[in-house]
Coordinates of C-alpha atoms in Angstrom, one line a residue:
X1 CA 23.6 31.6 -19.4
X2 CA 20.4 33.4 -19.3
X3 CA 19.5 35.3 -16.1
X4 CA 16.6 32.9 -14.8
X5 CA 16.5 35.2 -11.4
X6 CA 15.1 38.5 -13.2
X7 CA 11.5 39.4 -11.7
X8 CA 10.9 41.5 -14.7
X9 CA 11.4 38.7 -17.5
X10 CA 8.1 37.1 -16.5
X11 CA 5.5 36.3 -14.1
X12 CA 7.2 33.1 -11.7
X13 CA 10.8 34.0 -12.9
X14 CA 11.7 35.7 -9.6
X15 CA 15.1 37.1 -7.6
X16 CA 15.1 34.5 -4.7
X17 CA 16.9 37.6 -2.6
X18 CA 14.2 40.1 -3.0
X19 CA 10.9 37.7 -3.9
X20 CA 10.7 35.0 -1.7
X21 CA 6.6 34.9 -2.0
X22 CA 6.8 34.4 -5.9
X23 CA 8.1 30.7 -5.4
X24 CA 5.0 29.3 -4.7
X25 CA 2.6 31.9 -5.5
X26 CA 3.5 34.5 -8.6
X27 CA 1.3 37.0 -8.0
X28 CA 1.2 37.2 -4.1
X29 CA 4.6 39.6 -3.3
X30 CA 4.4 42.0 -1.0
X31 CA 8.5 43.0 -1.2
X32 CA 7.7 44.0 -4.3
X33 CA 4.5 46.0 -4.5
X34 CA 2.5 43.5 -6.5
X35 CA -1.1 42.7 -5.8
X36 CA -0.9 40.2 -2.6
X37 CA -3.2 38.2 -0.9
X38 CA -3.8 38.4 3.0
X39 CA -6.8 35.8 3.2
X40 CA -8.3 33.0 5.0
X41 CA -8.3 29.3 4.7
X42 CA -11.7 27.2 4.8
X43 CA -12.2 23.6 6.2
X44 CA -13.6 21.2 3.6
X45 CA -15.5 18.1 5.4
X46 CA -14.9 15.2 3.2
X47 CA -16.5 12.7 5.6
X48 CA -19.5 11.8 3.9
X49 CA -17.3 11.2 0.9
X50 CA -15.6 8.0 2.4
X51 CA -19.1 7.2 4.7
X52 CA -21.5 7.5 2.0
X53 CA -21.0 4.2 0.1
X54 CA -20.1 6.1 -2.9
X55 CA -16.5 5.6 -3.8
X56 CA -15.8 3.7 -6.8
X57 CA -19.5 2.9 -7.1
X58 CA -20.6 6.2 -9.5
X59 CA -22.9 7.3 -6.2
X60 CA -22.9 11.1 -5.7
X61 CA -20.3 12.6 -4.0
X62 CA -21.0 15.3 -1.1
X63 CA -18.6 18.0 -0.1
X64 CA -19.6 20.7 2.7
X65 CA -17.7 23.5 4.5
X66 CA -17.2 22.3 7.6
X67 CA -16.1 25.4 9.4
X68 CA -13.7 28.2 8.3
X69 CA -10.8 29.0 10.3
X70 CA -9.5 32.6 11.5
X71 CA -7.0 33.6 13.7
X72 CA -8.1 34.7 17.3
X73 CA -5.2 37.3 17.1
X74 CA -5.0 37.9 13.1
X75 CA -4.6 41.2 11.6
X76 CA -4.6 42.5 8.2
X77 CA -2.2 41.2 6.0
X78 CA -1.0 38.3 7.8
X79 CA -1.5 35.8 4.9
X80 CA -3.2 32.9 6.9
X81 CA -3.5 29.9 4.8
X82 CA -0.6 30.5 2.5
X83 CA 0.7 27.2 3.9
X84 CA -2.1 24.3 5.3
X85 CA -1.7 20.5 6.6
X86 CA -3.8 18.6 8.3
X87 CA -3.0 15.7 10.5
X88 CA -5.8 13.4 12.3
X89 CA -7.4 15.6 14.9
X90 CA -5.3 18.7 14.2
X91 CA -4.6 21.3 11.4
X92 CA -2.0 23.7 10.8
X93 CA -2.0 27.0 9.5
X94 CA 1.2 29.5 8.7
X95 CA 0.4 33.1 8.6
X96 CA 4.0 34.0 7.6
X97 CA 2.9 38.1 7.0
X98 CA 2.5 38.2 10.7
X99 CA 4.3 40.8 12.6
X100 CA 6.0 42.8 10.2
X101 CA 6.7 39.2 8.1
X102 CA 8.1 37.5 11.8
X103 CA 5.6 34.9 11.3
X104 CA 3.3 32.6 13.0
X105 CA 1.4 29.1 12.9
X106 CA -1.9 28.8 14.1
X107 CA -3.2 25.4 15.6
X108 CA -6.3 24.2 15.5
X109 CA -7.9 21.1 17.0
X110 CA -10.6 19.5 16.1
X111 CA -14.2 18.6 18.7
X112 CA -13.0 21.5 20.3
X113 CA -16.6 23.2 22.1
X114 CA -18.3 20.2 20.4
X115 CA -18.2 17.3 17.9
X116 CA -16.7 17.9 14.6
X117 CA -16.2 21.4 16.3
X118 CA -12.6 23.1 15.2
X119 CA -11.2 25.7 17.2
X120 CA -7.9 27.9 17.3
X121 CA -5.9 25.7 19.9
X122 CA -2.5 27.5 20.2
X123 CA -0.6 30.3 18.4
X124 CA 3.1 28.8 17.5
X125 CA 5.7 31.5 17.0
X126 CA 9.2 31.8 16.8
X127 CA 10.9 33.4 20.4
X128 CA 13.8 34.9 18.4
X129 CA 11.8 35.7 15.5
X130 CA 12.8 38.7 13.5
X131 CA 10.5 41.0 11.1
X132 CA 11.4 39.1 7.2
X133 CA 11.4 36.0 8.5
X134 CA 8.5 35.0 6.9
X135 CA 8.0 32.4 10.2
X136 CA 5.2 30.0 8.9
X137 CA 5.9 30.0 4.9
X138 CA 5.9 26.3 5.0
X139 CA 4.3 23.8 7.6
X140 CA 4.1 20.4 8.0
X141 CA 1.9 18.3 10.6
X142 CA 2.6 14.9 11.4
X143 CA 1.6 13.2 14.4
X144 CA 1.9 15.1 17.8
X145 CA 5.4 17.0 15.5
X146 CA 4.7 20.6 13.7
X147 CA 7.3 21.1 10.7
X148 CA 7.8 25.0 10.0
X149 CA 9.9 26.8 7.7
X150 CA 11.3 30.2 8.5
X151 CA 12.8 31.5 4.8
X152 CA 14.0 34.4 5.3
X153 CA 15.6 34.2 8.3
X154 CA 19.1 35.9 8.7
X155 CA 20.9 34.0 12.0
X156 CA 23.5 32.2 9.1
X157 CA 23.4 35.1 6.3
X158 CA 20.7 37.2 5.0
X159 CA 17.9 35.0 3.7
X160 CA 19.9 31.7 4.7
X161 CA 16.3 30.4 6.7
X162 CA 16.0 28.0 9.1
X163 CA 13.5 25.5 10.0
X164 CA 11.7 25.1 13.3
X165 CA 10.4 21.6 14.9
X166 CA 7.7 22.1 17.5
X167 CA 6.0 19.0 19.5
X168 CA 3.3 18.1 21.9
X169 CA 3.5 18.2 25.1
X170 CA 7.0 19.9 25.5
X171 CA 6.5 22.4 28.3
X172 CA 3.3 20.8 29.4
X173 CA 0.4 19.3 28.7
X174 CA -1.2 19.8 25.4
X175 CA 1.2 22.7 25.1
X176 CA 3.6 22.8 22.2
X177 CA 7.1 23.1 22.6
X178 CA 10.3 23.9 20.5
X179 CA 12.2 20.3 19.7
X180 CA 14.9 21.9 17.7
X181 CA 16.4 24.6 15.4
X182 CA 17.3 23.2 12.0
X183 CA 20.1 24.2 9.9
X184 CA 21.3 22.8 6.1
X185 CA 25.3 21.7 6.4
X186 CA 27.1 25.0 4.6
X187 CA 23.9 27.0 4.9
X188 CA 24.5 30.8 3.4
X189 CA 23.1 33.7 2.2
X190 CA 20.3 33.5 -0.2
X191 CA 19.8 29.5 0.5
X192 CA 16.0 30.3 1.3
X193 CA 15.9 27.0 3.5
X194 CA 12.4 26.0 4.4
X195 CA 11.0 27.3 1.6
X196 CA 9.6 24.3 1.4
X197 CA 8.7 21.2 4.0
X198 CA 7.7 17.8 4.3
X199 CA 7.4 15.4 6.9
X200 CA 6.5 12.1 7.1
X201 CA 7.0 10.2 10.8
X202 CA 10.7 9.7 11.0
X203 CA 11.7 11.5 7.6
X204 CA 11.8 15.2 6.9
X205 CA 12.7 17.2 3.4
X206 CA 13.3 20.5 3.3
X207 CA 13.9 22.8 0.3
X208 CA 16.5 25.4 -0.1
X209 CA 15.8 26.7 -3.9
X210 CA 18.3 29.1 -3.4
X211 CA 20.8 27.0 -2.8
X212 CA 23.8 25.8 -5.1
X213 CA 24.5 29.1 -6.5
X214 CA 20.4 29.6 -7.3
X215 CA 20.2 25.9 -8.7
X216 CA 18.2 24.5 -5.2
X217 CA 18.3 22.0 -3.0
X218 CA 16.6 19.6 -0.7
X219 CA 18.2 18.4 2.7
X220 CA 16.5 15.1 4.5
X221 CA 16.6 14.7 8.1
X222 CA 15.9 11.7 10.1
X223 CA 14.6 11.9 13.6
X224 CA 16.9 10.5 16.7
X225 CA 20.4 10.9 14.1
X226 CA 23.1 13.1 15.9
X227 CA 22.8 15.7 18.3
X228 CA 19.5 17.6 17.4
X229 CA 17.0 14.8 17.6
X230 CA 16.4 15.4 13.8
X231 CA 19.5 15.0 12.1
X232 CA 21.1 15.5 8.5
X233 CA 20.9 12.6 6.0
X234 CA 21.3 13.3 2.8
X235 CA 21.4 16.7 0.5
X236 CA 19.3 16.3 -2.7
X237 CA 20.7 18.3 -5.9
X238 CA 19.6 17.9 -9.6
X239 CA 21.7 15.8 -11.5
X240 CA 22.1 18.9 -14.0
X241 CA 21.4 22.1 -11.7
X242 CA 21.2 25.4 -13.5
X243 CA 20.9 28.8 -11.4
X244 CA 17.6 29.7 -10.9
X245 CA 15.7 26.0 -11.6
X246 CA 14.4 26.4 -7.9
X247 CA 15.1 22.9 -7.1
X248 CA 13.5 22.3 -3.8
X249 CA 10.6 24.8 -4.8
X250 CA 8.1 22.2 -3.7
X251 CA 9.1 18.9 -1.8
X252 CA 6.5 15.7 -0.5
X253 CA 8.0 12.8 1.3
X254 CA 6.2 9.0 1.7
X255 CA 8.0 6.1 3.3
X256 CA 11.3 5.8 1.8
X257 CA 10.4 8.4 -1.2
X258 CA 10.4 12.0 -1.8
X259 CA 9.3 14.0 -4.6
X260 CA 10.9 17.1 -5.8
X261 CA 9.5 20.3 -7.3
X262 CA 11.9 22.1 -9.8
X263 CA 9.5 24.3 -11.8
X264 CA 11.9 26.8 -13.8
X265 CA 13.9 23.3 -14.7
X266 CA 14.9 23.7 -18.4
X267 CA 15.0 20.6 -20.1
X268 CA 14.1 19.6 -24.4
X269 CA 10.5 20.5 -23.7
X270 CA 12.2 24.0 -23.5
X271 CA 12.7 26.8 -20.8
X272 CA 11.3 26.8 -17.5
X273 CA 9.2 23.8 -18.4
X274 CA 9.8 22.6 -15.0
X275 CA 10.7 18.9 -14.0
X276 CA 10.2 16.9 -10.7
X277 CA 12.2 14.6 -9.2
X278 CA 11.4 10.8 -7.5
X279 CA 14.4 9.8 -5.1
X280 CA 14.3 6.6 -2.8
X281 CA 16.0 5.4 -0.5
X282 CA 18.6 2.7 -0.7
X283 CA 18.8 3.6 -4.4
X284 CA 22.0 2.8 -5.9
X285 CA 23.2 1.7 -2.3
X286 CA 22.2 1.0 1.1
X287 CA 21.3 4.3 3.6
X288 CA 22.0 5.8 -0.1
X289 CA 19.2 8.1 -1.4
X290 CA 19.3 8.0 -5.4
X291 CA 17.5 9.9 -8.3
X292 CA 14.6 6.9 -9.4
X293 CA 13.4 9.7 -12.3
X294 CA 12.9 12.7 -13.5
X295 CA 9.7 14.1 -14.8
X296 CA 9.7 16.3 -17.3
X297 CA 7.0 19.2 -18.5
X298 CA 5.1 19.3 -21.6
X299 CA 6.3 22.6 -23.0
X300 CA 8.4 25.6 -22.6
X301 CA 7.7 27.8 -19.1
X302 CA 4.6 25.2 -17.9
X303 CA 6.3 25.5 -14.4
X304 CA 5.8 22.0 -13.7
X305 CA 6.8 21.3 -10.3
X306 CA 5.4 24.2 -8.8
X307 CA 3.3 22.0 -6.5
X308 CA 4.0 18.0 -6.0
X309 CA 2.1 15.4 -3.6
X310 CA 2.8 11.9 -3.0
X311 CA 1.3 8.9 -2.0
X312 CA 2.0 5.1 -2.2
X313 CA 2.5 4.7 -5.7
X314 CA 0.8 7.7 -7.1
X315 CA 2.6 11.3 -7.8
X316 CA 0.7 14.4 -8.6
X317 CA 2.6 17.4 -10.2
X318 CA 1.3 20.7 -10.7
X319 CA 2.3 23.0 -13.5
X320 CA 0.4 26.4 -13.1
X321 CA 1.6 27.5 -16.8
X322 CA 0.6 24.6 -18.8
X323 CA -1.8 25.7 -21.6
X324 CA -2.5 28.9 -20.0
X325 CA -4.2 28.0 -17.4
X326 CA -2.1 25.3 -15.3
X327 CA -2.6 21.5 -15.6
X328 CA -1.8 18.5 -13.1
X329 CA -0.3 15.6 -14.2
X330 CA -1.1 12.3 -12.3
X331 CA 1.7 9.6 -12.4
X332 CA 1.8 5.8 -11.0
X333 CA 4.6 3.8 -9.6
X334 CA 4.7 0.7 -12.2
X335 CA 3.4 2.5 -14.9
X336 CA 5.8 1.9 -18.4
X337 CA 7.6 -1.0 -16.3
X338 CA 8.6 -1.1 -12.7
X339 CA 9.6 2.3 -11.2
X340 CA 8.6 3.5 -14.5
X341 CA 6.5 6.6 -12.8
X342 CA 4.5 7.5 -16.3
X343 CA 2.0 9.6 -16.6
X344 CA -1.3 7.6 -16.3
X345 CA -4.2 11.3 -16.1
X346 CA -3.8 14.6 -17.0
X347 CA -5.8 16.6 -14.9
X348 CA -7.4 20.0 -16.2
X349 CA -10.1 22.4 -15.0
X350 CA -13.1 24.1 -16.4
X351 CA -13.4 24.1 -20.6
X352 CA -13.4 27.8 -19.9
X353 CA -9.9 27.4 -18.1
X354 CA -9.0 27.7 -14.3
X355 CA -5.7 30.5 -13.8
X356 CA -3.2 29.4 -11.6
X357 CA -4.8 25.6 -11.6
X358 CA -2.0 23.3 -10.4
X359 CA -0.6 25.8 -8.0
X360 CA -1.5 23.2 -4.7
X361 CA -1.8 19.5 -5.1
X362 CA -3.2 16.8 -3.0
X363 CA -3.1 13.3 -3.1
X364 CA -4.7 10.0 -1.7
X365 CA -5.7 6.2 -2.9
X366 CA -9.0 7.3 -4.4
X367 CA -9.4 11.3 -4.6
X368 CA -7.0 14.0 -6.4
X369 CA -7.3 17.6 -4.9
X370 CA -6.2 20.1 -7.3
X371 CA -6.1 24.1 -6.2
X372 CA -6.7 27.1 -8.7
X373 CA -6.0 30.1 -6.5
X374 CA -7.3 32.6 -9.7
X375 CA -10.4 30.8 -10.7
X376 CA -13.7 32.6 -11.2
X377 CA -16.7 31.4 -9.0
X378 CA -19.9 33.6 -10.2
X379 CA -17.9 36.3 -12.0
X380 CA -15.4 36.6 -9.4
X381 CA -11.7 35.1 -9.0
X382 CA -12.1 33.7 -5.8
X383 CA -10.5 30.5 -6.4
X384 CA -11.2 26.7 -6.3
X385 CA -10.2 23.4 -5.7
X386 CA -11.4 20.7 -8.2
X387 CA -11.8 17.2 -7.3
X388 CA -10.8 13.9 -8.7
X389 CA -11.8 10.5 -8.4
X390 CA -10.6 6.6 -9.5
X391 CA -12.6 5.3 -11.5
X392 CA -14.8 8.1 -12.0
X393 CA -16.0 7.8 -15.3
X394 CA -14.8 4.0 -15.7
X395 CA -12.6 1.6 -14.2
X396 CA -9.4 2.6 -13.7
X397 CA -9.9 6.1 -15.3
X398 CA -8.7 9.6 -12.8
X399 CA -12.1 11.8 -13.3
X400 CA -13.9 15.3 -12.5
X401 CA -16.1 15.1 -9.7
X402 CA -16.9 18.0 -8.5
X403 CA -15.5 22.0 -8.0
X404 CA -15.4 23.5 -4.7
X405 CA -15.9 26.9 -4.1
X406 CA -15.9 29.8 -0.6
X407 CA -19.1 30.2 0.5
X408 CA -19.0 34.3 0.4
X409 CA -15.5 34.2 -1.3
X410 CA -14.4 37.8 -2.8
X411 CA -12.2 38.8 -5.1
X412 CA -8.6 38.2 -4.7
X413 CA -9.3 35.4 -1.6
X414 CA -6.8 32.8 -3.3
X415 CA -9.1 30.4 -2.5
X416 CA -6.7 27.2 -3.7
X417 CA -3.2 28.4 -2.8
X418 CA -2.5 25.5 -0.5
X419 CA -4.3 22.4 0.2
X420 CA -3.4 19.3 2.7
X421 CA -5.5 16.1 2.2
X422 CA -5.5 13.4 5.4
X423 CA -7.8 10.5 4.5
X424 CA -11.2 12.4 4.9
X425 CA -10.6 15.7 5.0
X426 CA -9.1 18.2 3.6
X427 CA -8.0 22.0 4.3
X428 CA -8.0 24.5 2.3
X429 CA -5.7 27.5 1.9
X430 CA -7.3 30.8 1.0
X431 CA -4.2 33.3 2.0
X432 CA -5.9 36.8 0.8
X433 CA -9.5 36.4 2.5
X434 CA -10.5 39.3 4.5
X435 CA -12.3 38.4 8.0
X436 CA -10.1 40.5 10.1
X437 CA -8.9 43.3 8.2
X438 CA -7.4 43.3 4.5
X439 CA -5.4 40.3 3.6
X440 CA -5.5 39.0 7.2
X441 CA -6.4 35.1 6.0
X442 CA -8.6 32.2 7.4
X443 CA -9.1 28.7 7.2

């Protein structure tokens, strides 16, 4: 079997024990002395998009950058914005590089200091954190619950990883206190548990792409199961696991379905073509989490599955190396038959290409957002987010609507490295922005 973990082999094929940051963002790697972004995340308000009456009617699409969020205590190399999440009037931004990679997460609340004003609410951190834990590498908000991944924490072995769950009003009104710490069953060194997290109400998925000897696994937890508030209910693996597949590098949960990205999966399309796996509750028996469908990349080294998103009957998968610049693939549940999850649209960036297109994706009933953190704007590789809409260009078609770039952007901002979408708002990460020092990050 080939060595699929060698960092020298090519961008995106990484040694999980040495270069965790390259799992999601191939060019951001302080540990390997590669160019790294540390920067900001802009909050892009899409409220006009849903209130203008233009949806599905060919009307104008209005987008505005409502606030550029930074950390009150931010510093160089924090990488604020490499992970983001938004839920209602709350937003979370991970800064896994803070304090020598102990890491931190910054919470922002809407209507703080005025209508639709977003201000920092809290700085959340691990009280037992150590340098190198990378707390904040992944984040997920759902209601009053915040999930934070620390994939390089060494409590159960070098880089075994842990996940922290915080909840509002623990320890006082509006305080965000620690609810519990999660560890996957049989956790061991190099698992990188917490590389990806996705919470939907009571169901939590946690990616551990170094588990199963480097093939990867995803752990499912349910609230109020067991003695830790969130009890483990399943451990998902690929049906044909192979070392270096990175199964669990990306996860997304919606209702009774879980989508898992495996960007270096080898299949009939070629080596490292990538795959995304859709699992369903009660698939194969009551309470069982079984495989519903395996979605595959189009060609060797596409890295299909680098980012995944699901909302209702739609699944969006990013493939950052497809056609050199990257593509995103939109699938629908009953396309090609019941639970067929067939492809309905291939999304691409500008005609000249958008490098790293598909590094982050988000989808809802009428909108699909795709991040391209290395895309050029005015001759500078600041990054961009591409917005596609249902019925744009014809009934049932998913067409290009607009391209969003950061105001005052600079080379290496990494705008579009992370995305989160909640109703009429999107949160966009730019972890290479320099508002409070090189690569301090913002939102």
